[in-house]
Tab-separated table of C-alpha atoms in Angstrom:
chain	number	residue	atom	x	y	z
A	92	GLU	CA	-2.142	-11.933	-118.908
A	93	ALA	CA	1.054	-9.938	-121.321
A	94	GLY	CA	2.420	-12.942	-123.805
A	95	VAL	CA	6.160	-13.493	-124.120
A	96	ALA	CA	7.543	-10.412	-126.237
A	97	GLN	CA	9.987	-10.488	-128.875
A	98	SER	CA	11.497	-7.477	-130.694
A	99	PRO	CA	11.890	-6.393	-133.477
A	100	ARG	CA	9.735	-8.941	-135.175
A	101	TYR	CA	11.562	-9.103	-138.865
A	102	LYS	CA	15.547	-8.320	-139.237
A	103	ILE	CA	17.550	-8.254	-142.049
A	104	ILE	CA	21.279	-7.942	-142.265
A	105	GLU	CA	24.083	-8.644	-144.267
A	106	LYS	CA	26.690	-11.801	-143.490
A	107	ARG	CA	29.454	-10.247	-141.332
A	108	GLN	CA	26.901	-8.101	-139.908
A	109	SER	CA	25.755	-7.649	-135.720
A	110	VAL	CA	21.953	-8.440	-134.661
A	111	ALA	CA	20.633	-8.476	-131.236
A	112	PHE	CA	17.379	-9.878	-130.382
A	113	TRP	CA	15.386	-8.924	-127.428
A	114	CYS	CA	12.585	-10.706	-125.018
A	115	ASN	CA	10.664	-10.198	-122.466
A	116	PRO	CA	9.082	-12.849	-120.620
A	117	ILE	CA	5.657	-13.412	-118.990
A	118	SER	CA	6.134	-11.895	-115.676
A	119	GLY	CA	7.261	-14.423	-113.035
A	120	HIS	CA	8.185	-16.993	-115.387
A	121	ALA	CA	11.827	-17.375	-114.019
A	122	THR	CA	13.444	-20.160	-117.072
A	123	LEU	CA	13.381	-18.638	-120.397
A	124	TYR	CA	14.480	-20.309	-123.507
A	125	TRP	CA	16.133	-19.480	-126.715
A	126	TYR	CA	15.337	-21.315	-129.829
A	127	GLN	CA	16.444	-21.446	-133.577
A	128	GLN	CA	14.036	-22.769	-135.570
A	129	ILE	CA	15.250	-22.849	-139.464
A	130	LEU	CA	12.541	-23.127	-142.177
A	131	GLY	CA	11.344	-26.676	-141.978
A	132	GLN	CA	13.196	-28.070	-139.074
A	133	GLY	CA	11.826	-27.911	-135.135
A	134	PRO	CA	12.683	-25.694	-132.933
A	135	LYS	CA	16.388	-26.019	-131.678
A	136	LEU	CA	17.013	-25.232	-128.254
A	137	LEU	CA	20.257	-22.613	-127.852
A	138	ILE	CA	20.559	-21.340	-124.380
A	139	GLN	CA	18.052	-21.834	-121.338
A	140	PHE	CA	18.146	-19.514	-118.098
A	141	GLN	CA	17.013	-20.116	-115.316
A	142	ASN	CA	16.689	-16.917	-113.310
A	143	ASN	CA	19.684	-14.959	-114.500
A	144	GLY	CA	21.850	-18.416	-114.240
A	145	VAL	CA	22.752	-20.448	-117.685
A	146	VAL	CA	21.215	-24.089	-117.316
A	147	ASP	CA	22.240	-25.287	-120.886
A	148	ASP	CA	24.151	-23.433	-123.298
A	149	SER	CA	25.746	-26.308	-125.470
A	150	GLN	CA	23.860	-25.891	-128.410
A	151	LEU	CA	24.887	-22.519	-128.894
A	152	PRO	CA	27.619	-21.326	-131.268
A	153	LYS	CA	29.809	-19.507	-128.738
A	154	ASP	CA	32.108	-18.426	-131.396
A	155	ARG	CA	29.340	-16.138	-132.963
A	156	PHE	CA	26.393	-16.198	-130.616
A	157	SER	CA	25.655	-15.033	-126.943
A	158	ALA	CA	22.801	-13.876	-124.741
A	159	GLU	CA	22.357	-12.853	-121.591
A	160	ARG	CA	19.524	-12.342	-118.712
A	161	LEU	CA	21.231	-9.917	-116.265
A	162	LYS	CA	18.377	-9.152	-113.718
A	163	GLY	CA	16.544	-12.166	-114.561
A	164	VAL	CA	13.280	-11.063	-116.423
A	165	ASP	CA	14.566	-9.875	-119.700
A	166	SER	CA	17.092	-11.430	-122.354
A	167	THR	CA	18.966	-10.499	-125.405
A	168	LEU	CA	20.466	-12.827	-127.923
A	169	LYS	CA	23.207	-11.771	-129.977
A	170	ILE	CA	25.150	-12.645	-133.139
A	171	GLN	CA	28.580	-11.501	-134.126
A	172	PRO	CA	29.479	-11.985	-137.130
A	173	ALA	CA	26.332	-13.081	-139.023
A	174	LYS	CA	26.782	-16.012	-141.738
A	175	LEU	CA	24.324	-17.082	-144.384
A	176	GLU	CA	23.439	-20.362	-142.200
A	177	ASP	CA	22.030	-18.036	-139.242
A	178	SER	CA	18.606	-17.099	-141.558
A	179	ALA	CA	15.887	-18.795	-139.326
A	180	VAL	CA	13.019	-17.902	-136.844
A	181	TYR	CA	14.486	-17.167	-133.270
A	182	LEU	CA	11.680	-18.053	-130.920
A	183	CYS	CA	11.845	-17.117	-126.808
A	184	ALA	CA	9.570	-19.118	-125.041
A	185	SER	CA	9.402	-18.926	-121.100
A	186	THR	CA	8.157	-21.288	-118.151
A	187	ASP	CA	6.854	-21.309	-115.098
A	188	THR	CA	7.942	-24.444	-113.573
A	189	ARG	CA	6.192	-24.091	-110.261
A	190	ALA	CA	3.162	-24.722	-112.224
A	191	SER	CA	4.149	-26.694	-114.864
A	192	TYR	CA	6.234	-26.966	-118.190
A	193	GLU	CA	4.355	-25.736	-120.531
A	194	GLN	CA	6.785	-23.381	-122.625
A	195	TYR	CA	4.771	-20.095	-123.889
A	196	PHE	CA	6.366	-18.841	-126.931
A	197	GLY	CA	7.157	-15.791	-128.337
A	198	PRO	CA	5.789	-14.219	-131.734
A	199	GLY	CA	9.304	-14.743	-132.877
A	200	THR	CA	11.986	-12.577	-134.787
A	201	ARG	CA	12.308	-13.625	-138.628
A	202	LEU	CA	16.554	-13.078	-139.086
A	203	THR	CA	17.540	-13.259	-142.929
A	204	VAL	CA	21.083	-12.824	-143.625
A	205	THR	CA	21.632	-11.906	-147.542
B	76	ARG	CA	20.989	-40.225	-134.259
B	77	LYS	CA	18.219	-37.687	-133.555
B	78	GLU	CA	16.578	-37.050	-130.276
B	79	VAL	CA	13.278	-37.222	-131.482
B	80	GLU	CA	11.875	-38.256	-135.146
B	81	GLN	CA	8.656	-37.365	-137.411
B	82	ASP	CA	7.374	-37.926	-140.126
B	83	PRO	CA	7.207	-34.477	-142.206
B	84	GLY	CA	4.705	-35.488	-144.330
B	85	PRO	CA	2.176	-33.972	-145.458
B	86	PHE	CA	-1.045	-36.008	-144.344
B	87	ASN	CA	-3.713	-34.668	-147.061
B	88	VAL	CA	-6.736	-35.411	-145.543
B	89	PRO	CA	-10.131	-34.680	-146.250
B	90	GLU	CA	-12.595	-33.309	-143.394
B	91	GLY	CA	-13.876	-35.627	-140.968
B	92	ALA	CA	-11.250	-38.275	-141.367
B	93	THR	CA	-9.142	-39.779	-138.604
B	94	VAL	CA	-5.559	-39.147	-138.488
B	95	ALA	CA	-2.638	-40.187	-136.835
B	96	PHE	CA	0.895	-39.556	-136.341
B	97	ASN	CA	3.718	-41.385	-134.979
B	98	CYS	CA	7.337	-39.464	-133.069
B	99	THR	CA	9.583	-41.810	-131.928
B	100	TYR	CA	12.539	-40.785	-128.990
B	101	SER	CA	15.890	-42.214	-128.769
B	102	ASN	CA	16.702	-41.836	-125.116
B	103	SER	CA	14.989	-44.758	-123.270
B	104	ALA	CA	15.450	-42.107	-119.873
B	105	SER	CA	13.202	-39.477	-121.514
B	106	GLN	CA	10.742	-38.377	-118.606
B	107	SER	CA	7.884	-36.213	-120.251
B	108	PHE	CA	6.221	-36.099	-123.627
B	109	PHE	CA	4.027	-33.154	-125.544
B	110	TRP	CA	2.522	-32.519	-128.711
B	111	TYR	CA	2.709	-28.769	-129.714
B	112	ARG	CA	1.128	-27.392	-132.751
B	113	GLN	CA	2.428	-24.797	-134.603
B	114	ASP	CA	0.822	-22.523	-137.388
B	115	CYS	CA	2.320	-21.513	-140.500
B	116	ARG	CA	4.875	-18.919	-139.688
B	117	LYS	CA	3.481	-18.717	-135.595
B	118	GLU	CA	4.736	-19.842	-132.506
B	119	PRO	CA	4.185	-23.391	-131.531
B	120	LYS	CA	2.024	-23.857	-128.691
B	121	LEU	CA	0.636	-27.025	-126.458
B	122	LEU	CA	-2.154	-29.150	-127.713
B	123	MET	CA	-1.537	-31.473	-124.694
B	124	SER	CA	0.813	-33.329	-122.114
B	125	VAL	CA	1.074	-37.255	-123.162
B	126	TYR	CA	0.605	-39.467	-120.307
B	127	SER	CA	1.645	-43.159	-119.982
B	128	SER	CA	-2.168	-44.118	-119.632
B	129	GLY	CA	-2.773	-42.009	-122.741
B	130	ASN	CA	-5.094	-39.221	-122.492
B	131	GLU	CA	-7.895	-37.517	-124.125
B	132	ASP	CA	-8.684	-34.315	-125.248
B	133	GLY	CA	-12.006	-33.828	-127.217
B	134	ARG	CA	-11.037	-34.911	-130.783
B	135	PHE	CA	-8.078	-35.568	-129.994
B	136	THR	CA	-5.998	-38.514	-128.539
B	137	ALA	CA	-1.940	-39.078	-127.260
B	138	GLN	CA	-0.538	-42.139	-126.251
B	139	LEU	CA	2.959	-43.416	-124.697
B	140	ASN	CA	4.153	-46.479	-125.817
B	141	ARG	CA	7.349	-46.665	-123.667
B	142	ALA	CA	8.779	-50.154	-124.367
B	143	SER	CA	9.183	-49.250	-128.177
B	144	GLN	CA	9.643	-45.631	-127.334
B	145	TYR	CA	7.151	-43.788	-129.169
B	146	ILE	CA	4.377	-41.229	-128.521
B	147	SER	CA	1.148	-40.875	-131.029
B	148	LEU	CA	-1.252	-38.455	-131.822
B	149	LEU	CA	-4.741	-39.241	-132.921
B	150	ILE	CA	-7.290	-37.095	-134.493
B	151	ARG	CA	-10.054	-37.493	-134.947
B	152	ASP	CA	-13.178	-35.888	-137.005
B	153	SER	CA	-10.896	-33.606	-138.624
B	154	LYS	CA	-11.385	-29.263	-138.930
B	155	LEU	CA	-10.341	-27.380	-141.416
B	156	SER	CA	-8.858	-25.413	-138.455
B	157	ASP	CA	-6.453	-28.594	-137.536
B	158	SER	CA	-4.646	-27.788	-140.713
B	159	ALA	CA	-0.935	-27.462	-139.232
B	160	THR	CA	2.530	-28.691	-138.324
B	161	TYR	CA	2.483	-30.746	-135.370
B	162	LEU	CA	5.373	-31.164	-132.793
B	163	CYS	CA	6.669	-33.870	-131.032
B	164	VAL	CA	8.422	-32.821	-127.684
B	165	VAL	CA	10.734	-35.056	-125.288
B	166	THR	CA	12.280	-33.884	-122.465
B	167	THR	CA	15.005	-35.831	-119.994
B	168	LYS	CA	14.668	-35.988	-116.680
B	169	ASN	CA	14.096	-33.202	-114.669
B	170	PHE	CA	13.160	-31.259	-117.635
B	171	ASN	CA	16.371	-30.282	-118.168
B	172	LYS	CA	16.696	-30.239	-121.788
B	173	PHE	CA	13.569	-29.996	-124.214
B	174	TYR	CA	14.101	-31.971	-127.346
B	175	PHE	CA	11.376	-31.435	-130.628
B	176	GLY	CA	10.901	-32.920	-133.324
B	177	SER	CA	10.737	-31.391	-136.938
B	178	GLY	CA	7.107	-31.590	-137.028
B	179	THR	CA	4.607	-33.539	-139.082
B	180	LYS	CA	2.484	-31.162	-141.144
B	181	LEU	CA	-1.125	-31.609	-141.696
B	182	ASN	CA	-3.173	-30.438	-144.513
B	183	VAL	CA	-7.200	-30.926	-143.751
B	184	LYS	CA	-9.311	-30.200	-147.101
B	185	PRO	CA	-12.638	-29.546	-147.833
């Protein structure tokens, strides 16, 4: 079974630029999560989708971050404009809640904002 | 106050040692609990779920104390390969929200 795919794996941008991350969850997983993990901290949930609907985006900085999952499969997370403090690893995870609540994580995108 | 708190460590132990981590959570209505393992520069992976009755998986034992609002992870006979960061995860009712702790770093030395 293929795991959660993310791209790009690394990205370096200057502050005020825009960036987008892509995630392809495990086939059949209806629930998709985007997390931000700053060095030395645990993952912080940014947004949770159930199919193509948003379940929770309470910690998403909506003035600069946006995310979508139009067809209930792939998802993109965008930052516009980026700030220095956005430097982090952005992790995508998916779950098949019919089977269990284990979250399967992708390898992450490591973002550096200079 | 953070939803989930962990001692960041690091815990430096010799091979073969027994080591225990605790994690406290603030919401008494929290429903489910997990331990995830995260290797350096890798993604988190589920280590084990934590049940009210406690559960064991080989050298790993997880316990839940709802009255004191903490969960624990015990690792017996530590191996070099156990070196990682251990993340405590707490969910709200109906698994609507997942809260991760900051992780406890374990270094197992030869």
